[in-house]
Amino acid sequence: MTTPVYENFINGHFLKNQSGDTFAVKNPATDEVIYHVEIADEFIQNAAIESAKQGFAAWSAMTPIERSRILLKAVAILRERNDELAKVEVLDTGKPWQEAECVDVETGADVIEYFAGLAPAQVGQQQMVGNDFYYTRKEPLGICAGIGAWNYPLQIACWKSGPALAAGNAVIFKPSEETPLGAIKLAEIFIEAGVPAGVFNVVQGAAEVGQWLTANPNIEKVSFTGEVGTGKKVMASAAGSLKDVTMELGGKSPLLVFDDADVSQAVSAAMLGNFYTQGEICTNCTRIYVHKNVYQQFIDELKTRTEQNIIAGDPMDPEVNLGALISKKHQELVLGYIDKGIQEGATLLTGGKALSPASAPNGYFVEPTVFVDCKDDMTIVKEEIFGPVMSVLVFDDEDDVIQRANDTHLGLAAGVFTKDIQRAHRVIHQLQAGICWINSYGNSPAEMPVGGYKQSGIGRENGIETLDHYTQTKSIYVGMSNIESPF
Ligand code: NDP
């Protein structure tokens, strides 16, 4: 059976490359090639820049309310096609249908809708300075590059294009080569909604294509989602032409469970924050610090619920709530971390092996895994694993646990479970993380800015402030009286 071949999406349509080079995309749950994608060669890269220049000219000349109206049409189409798009995401990523059906498209559409609403609300300032005055304009940057990770491909494309397009920019987006189809679908939807050709372009390929984007002097900004190490390379390359950067990077986030917490709720949060999307979520609370008074109760309930309530298998089965990891290579990496945890002396509470469910025997599954008796200096406690592997640690002193939670170069997210309202805020204010939850974990509505402290990121996505990352301020001084000159 021949599989489809997708071309790059440039200037409002698919465009064939000249090299003829392609790459294959596999369904992680079956290990089968599902389609091929053409790599963006030099011809495509040049065409993408020309296309984005023209797209920018047309789009930035429109009024914000016209742009808003068109983006809202795209939002409506995204919602209408929810199931078709969710299926694309399941086949590309291996995540369960029961998640993609209600989260991936929905949260992407929400963010475009949010920024479409804000587009006409952007205003400059005006101030008198003596008899003269100045005013400011919020102008778009020009061509922005988006580079995405593979865990939420369509959502990431929406989160980057929403604010960029609302502010009047053009975008060249490169999805991960593991999950390239969602961004193409979004590009088609933008065209159908009336976004002018060239405003949103999709280039395909691996790191080389990303490197070309970050080095290209025609591009004003790079918004990147991916690993910390890649983020550093992207930033170094972007520095060559002093591009603006937004970095959404990895994490090793702590969840603190105090002894007055609702333990069942805390277990729910810990499971969601480690096993949702089979653990491939940047904000996951992979270090769970539990107060010694509730430690045993916590791990007993965690073990029971993990062993009884998790169903791995064909991700398209609506009953399945644990999907396949993105690739064989990633599965091996995660299993390698589990081995390391055992070698370094952590105790396996449950899980620890590769899984081969009857409905998806060739998929890259890993059992939901919980380590207890963990120590702060263990590799599994220090490094991002990006799989269904939870480390549980014990504490008995508030100040001490805050210091331990902060003892990392990462700072993406953090959570606290306690019924003491003063402690909740006192502790969360001291945690060095950009996204924090109290008696909750993982929700990320369009209205709330998200991003990392320390090496987990630069800038924010979502929330009003993100528009500032996609605009530049022009100040205009207006002389109302004769110039006084010594010359
Ligand atoms: P990577 O850093 O490997 O890749 C991210 C993107 O960058 C991909 O499109 C990749 O291409 C591309 N890329 C790779 N090398 C370069 C380079 N030198 N220059 C430019 N682009 C490059 O991340 P993953 O895809 O493995 O995603 C997992 C990581 O993403 C985790 O660390 C996770 O925490 C983080 N993440 C952060 C989020 C946040 O909001 N903070 C959200 C989601 C994930 P290709 O893959 O095609 O090679």
Short mmCIF file of N, CA and C and ligand atoms in Angstrom, two decimals, residues 23 147-152 155-156 159-160 174-178 205-214 224-231 233-234 237 247-251 280-283 326 330 384 386 412 435 450-452 456-457 461, ligand 1:
data_model
loop_
_atom_site.label_atom_id
_atom_site.label_comp_id
_atom_site.label_asym_id
_atom_site.label_seq_id
_atom_site.Cartn_x
_atom_site.Cartn_y
_atom_site.Cartn_z
N PHE A 23 11.05 12.31 4.36
CA PHE A 23 11.25 11.47 5.53
C PHE A 23 9.94 10.76 5.85
N ILE A 147 9.07 26.98 16.14
CA ILE A 147 9.66 25.63 16.08
C ILE A 147 9.03 24.81 17.20
N GLY A 148 8.43 23.67 16.82
CA GLY A 148 7.62 22.96 17.80
C GLY A 148 8.18 21.60 18.22
N ALA A 149 7.77 21.16 19.40
CA ALA A 149 8.07 19.82 19.90
C ALA A 149 6.99 18.85 19.44
N TRP A 150 7.14 17.56 19.77
CA TRP A 150 6.25 16.54 19.23
C TRP A 150 5.11 16.14 20.15
N ASN A 151 5.05 16.68 21.37
CA ASN A 151 4.06 16.14 22.30
C ASN A 151 2.65 16.70 22.10
N TYR A 152 2.55 17.99 21.74
CA TYR A 152 1.24 18.60 21.45
C TYR A 152 1.37 19.38 20.14
N GLN A 155 -1.53 21.84 19.05
CA GLN A 155 -1.69 22.86 20.10
C GLN A 155 -0.51 23.84 20.07
N ILE A 156 0.70 23.32 19.92
CA ILE A 156 1.88 24.21 19.91
C ILE A 156 1.80 25.15 18.70
N TRP A 159 -0.68 27.77 19.61
CA TRP A 159 -0.21 28.67 20.67
C TRP A 159 0.81 29.67 20.13
N LYS A 160 1.56 29.26 19.10
CA LYS A 160 2.55 30.18 18.55
C LYS A 160 1.92 31.10 17.49
N LYS A 174 7.97 25.36 11.83
CA LYS A 174 8.55 24.03 11.61
C LYS A 174 8.11 23.09 12.72
N PRO A 175 7.25 22.13 12.39
CA PRO A 175 6.89 21.15 13.42
C PRO A 175 8.03 20.15 13.61
N SER A 176 7.93 19.36 14.66
CA SER A 176 8.90 18.28 14.84
C SER A 176 8.72 17.28 13.69
N GLU A 177 9.81 16.69 13.24
CA GLU A 177 9.67 15.75 12.12
C GLU A 177 8.98 14.45 12.55
N GLU A 178 8.78 14.28 13.86
CA GLU A 178 8.02 13.10 14.31
C GLU A 178 6.52 13.31 14.15
N GLY A 205 11.15 19.23 8.20
CA GLY A 205 12.49 18.66 8.27
C GLY A 205 12.96 18.59 9.70
N ALA A 206 14.19 18.16 9.89
CA ALA A 206 14.74 17.99 11.23
C ALA A 206 15.54 19.23 11.65
N ALA A 207 16.58 19.00 12.45
CA ALA A 207 17.33 20.11 13.05
C ALA A 207 17.86 21.09 12.01
N GLU A 208 18.30 20.58 10.82
CA GLU A 208 18.91 21.49 9.83
C GLU A 208 17.93 22.57 9.41
N VAL A 209 16.66 22.19 9.28
CA VAL A 209 15.66 23.17 8.85
C VAL A 209 15.42 24.18 9.98
N GLY A 210 15.43 23.67 11.22
CA GLY A 210 15.33 24.57 12.37
C GLY A 210 16.52 25.53 12.41
N GLN A 211 17.70 25.00 12.14
CA GLN A 211 18.91 25.84 12.18
C GLN A 211 18.85 26.93 11.11
N TRP A 212 18.34 26.55 9.93
CA TRP A 212 18.20 27.56 8.88
C TRP A 212 17.28 28.69 9.35
N LEU A 213 16.17 28.33 9.98
CA LEU A 213 15.23 29.36 10.45
C LEU A 213 15.89 30.28 11.47
N THR A 214 16.61 29.67 12.42
CA THR A 214 17.17 30.50 13.51
C THR A 214 18.29 31.40 13.02
N PHE A 224 10.38 29.05 20.33
CA PHE A 224 10.83 27.67 20.32
C PHE A 224 10.22 26.88 21.47
N THR A 225 9.77 25.68 21.20
CA THR A 225 9.38 24.74 22.25
C THR A 225 10.18 23.47 22.08
N GLY A 226 10.91 23.09 23.11
CA GLY A 226 11.71 21.87 23.02
C GLY A 226 12.62 21.73 24.22
N GLU A 227 13.69 20.97 24.03
CA GLU A 227 14.59 20.67 25.15
C GLU A 227 15.49 21.86 25.48
N VAL A 228 15.95 21.87 26.71
CA VAL A 228 16.82 22.96 27.18
C VAL A 228 18.07 23.06 26.29
N GLY A 229 18.68 21.91 26.00
CA GLY A 229 19.92 21.91 25.21
C GLY A 229 19.69 22.48 23.82
N THR A 230 18.59 22.10 23.20
CA THR A 230 18.28 22.63 21.86
C THR A 230 17.98 24.13 21.97
N GLY A 231 17.28 24.51 23.04
CA GLY A 231 16.96 25.93 23.24
C GLY A 231 18.22 26.79 23.28
N LYS A 233 21.03 26.14 21.79
CA LYS A 233 21.57 26.24 20.41
C LYS A 233 20.75 27.25 19.61
N VAL A 234 19.44 27.19 19.77
CA VAL A 234 18.55 28.09 19.04
C VAL A 234 18.86 29.55 19.40
N SER A 237 22.19 30.69 17.95
CA SER A 237 22.08 30.94 16.52
C SER A 237 21.28 32.22 16.26
N MET A 247 11.33 31.06 24.63
CA MET A 247 11.81 29.69 24.85
C MET A 247 10.88 28.97 25.82
N GLU A 248 10.23 27.92 25.35
CA GLU A 248 9.41 27.08 26.22
C GLU A 248 10.13 25.74 26.32
N LEU A 249 10.82 25.53 27.45
CA LEU A 249 11.75 24.39 27.52
C LEU A 249 11.32 23.36 28.56
N GLY A 250 12.23 22.51 28.92
CA GLY A 250 11.89 21.36 29.77
C GLY A 250 11.76 21.72 31.24
N GLY A 251 11.36 20.74 32.03
CA GLY A 251 11.19 20.95 33.46
C GLY A 251 11.49 19.70 34.27
N GLU A 280 4.55 12.59 28.71
CA GLU A 280 5.29 13.47 27.79
C GLU A 280 4.73 14.90 27.85
N ILE A 281 4.78 15.49 29.04
CA ILE A 281 4.31 16.86 29.23
C ILE A 281 5.38 17.63 29.98
N CYS A 282 5.71 18.82 29.45
CA CYS A 282 6.84 19.59 29.99
C CYS A 282 6.64 20.00 31.45
N THR A 283 5.38 20.27 31.86
CA THR A 283 5.14 20.78 33.21
C THR A 283 4.99 19.66 34.25
N ILE A 326 6.65 8.40 21.94
CA ILE A 326 6.74 8.94 20.58
C ILE A 326 7.57 8.07 19.63
N HIS A 330 12.92 6.93 22.01
CA HIS A 330 12.49 7.57 23.26
C HIS A 330 12.10 6.51 24.30
N GLU A 384 15.15 15.48 33.42
CA GLU A 384 13.84 15.32 32.78
C GLU A 384 13.82 13.99 32.02
N PHE A 386 10.66 12.66 30.62
CA PHE A 386 9.63 12.85 29.59
C PHE A 386 8.95 11.52 29.23
N LEU A 412 10.20 25.25 35.56
CA LEU A 412 9.01 25.43 34.72
C LEU A 412 7.74 25.53 35.56
N ILE A 435 5.07 28.49 36.45
CA ILE A 435 3.67 28.05 36.37
C ILE A 435 3.38 27.26 37.65
N VAL A 450 2.08 31.32 30.59
CA VAL A 450 2.88 30.16 30.98
C VAL A 450 4.30 30.28 30.43
N GLY A 451 5.25 29.84 31.25
CA GLY A 451 6.65 29.88 30.83
C GLY A 451 7.53 29.59 32.02
N GLY A 452 8.82 29.47 31.75
CA GLY A 452 9.70 28.96 32.80
C GLY A 452 10.59 29.99 33.47
N SER A 456 14.34 26.89 32.29
CA SER A 456 13.13 26.33 31.66
C SER A 456 12.51 27.27 30.64
N GLY A 457 13.03 28.46 30.51
CA GLY A 457 12.46 29.29 29.45
C GLY A 457 12.71 30.76 29.56
N GLU A 461 4.02 32.30 26.98
CA GLU A 461 2.97 32.05 26.00
C GLU A 461 1.63 32.21 26.72
P1 NDP B 1 13.81 19.01 20.81
O1 NDP B 1 14.54 20.12 21.47
O2 NDP B 1 14.55 17.79 20.43
O3 NDP B 1 13.14 19.53 19.44
C1 NDP B 1 12.26 20.62 19.40
C2 NDP B 1 12.20 21.16 17.99
O4 NDP B 1 13.46 21.75 17.64
C3 NDP B 1 11.93 20.10 16.92
O5 NDP B 1 11.12 20.66 15.91
C4 NDP B 1 13.32 19.79 16.43
O6 NDP B 1 13.34 19.22 15.15
C5 NDP B 1 13.94 21.18 16.43
N1 NDP B 1 15.40 21.24 16.49
C6 NDP B 1 16.27 20.28 16.89
N2 NDP B 1 17.53 20.77 16.86
C7 NDP B 1 17.45 22.06 16.44
C8 NDP B 1 18.42 23.10 16.22
N3 NDP B 1 19.71 22.92 16.43
N4 NDP B 1 17.98 24.31 15.78
C9 NDP B 1 16.66 24.53 15.60
N5 NDP B 1 15.71 23.59 15.78
C10 NDP B 1 16.10 22.37 16.21
O7 NDP B 1 12.56 18.69 21.74
P2 NDP B 1 11.53 17.48 21.59
O8 NDP B 1 10.83 17.60 20.29
O9 NDP B 1 12.26 16.23 21.93
O10 NDP B 1 10.45 17.82 22.72
C11 NDP B 1 10.58 17.43 24.06
C12 NDP B 1 11.08 18.59 24.89
O11 NDP B 1 10.24 19.72 24.72
C13 NDP B 1 11.08 18.30 26.37
O12 NDP B 1 12.27 18.77 26.95
C14 NDP B 1 9.91 19.12 26.89
O13 NDP B 1 10.01 19.47 28.23
C15 NDP B 1 9.93 20.30 25.98
N6 NDP B 1 8.63 20.93 25.93
C16 NDP B 1 8.44 22.14 26.56
C17 NDP B 1 7.19 22.74 26.60
C18 NDP B 1 6.98 24.06 27.26
O14 NDP B 1 5.97 24.72 26.97
N7 NDP B 1 7.85 24.52 28.16
C19 NDP B 1 6.03 22.10 25.98
C20 NDP B 1 6.35 20.87 25.32
C21 NDP B 1 7.60 20.30 25.32
P3 NDP B 1 13.18 17.62 14.96
O15 NDP B 1 12.43 17.09 16.13
O16 NDP B 1 12.40 17.51 13.72
O17 NDP B 1 14.54 17.09 14.91
#
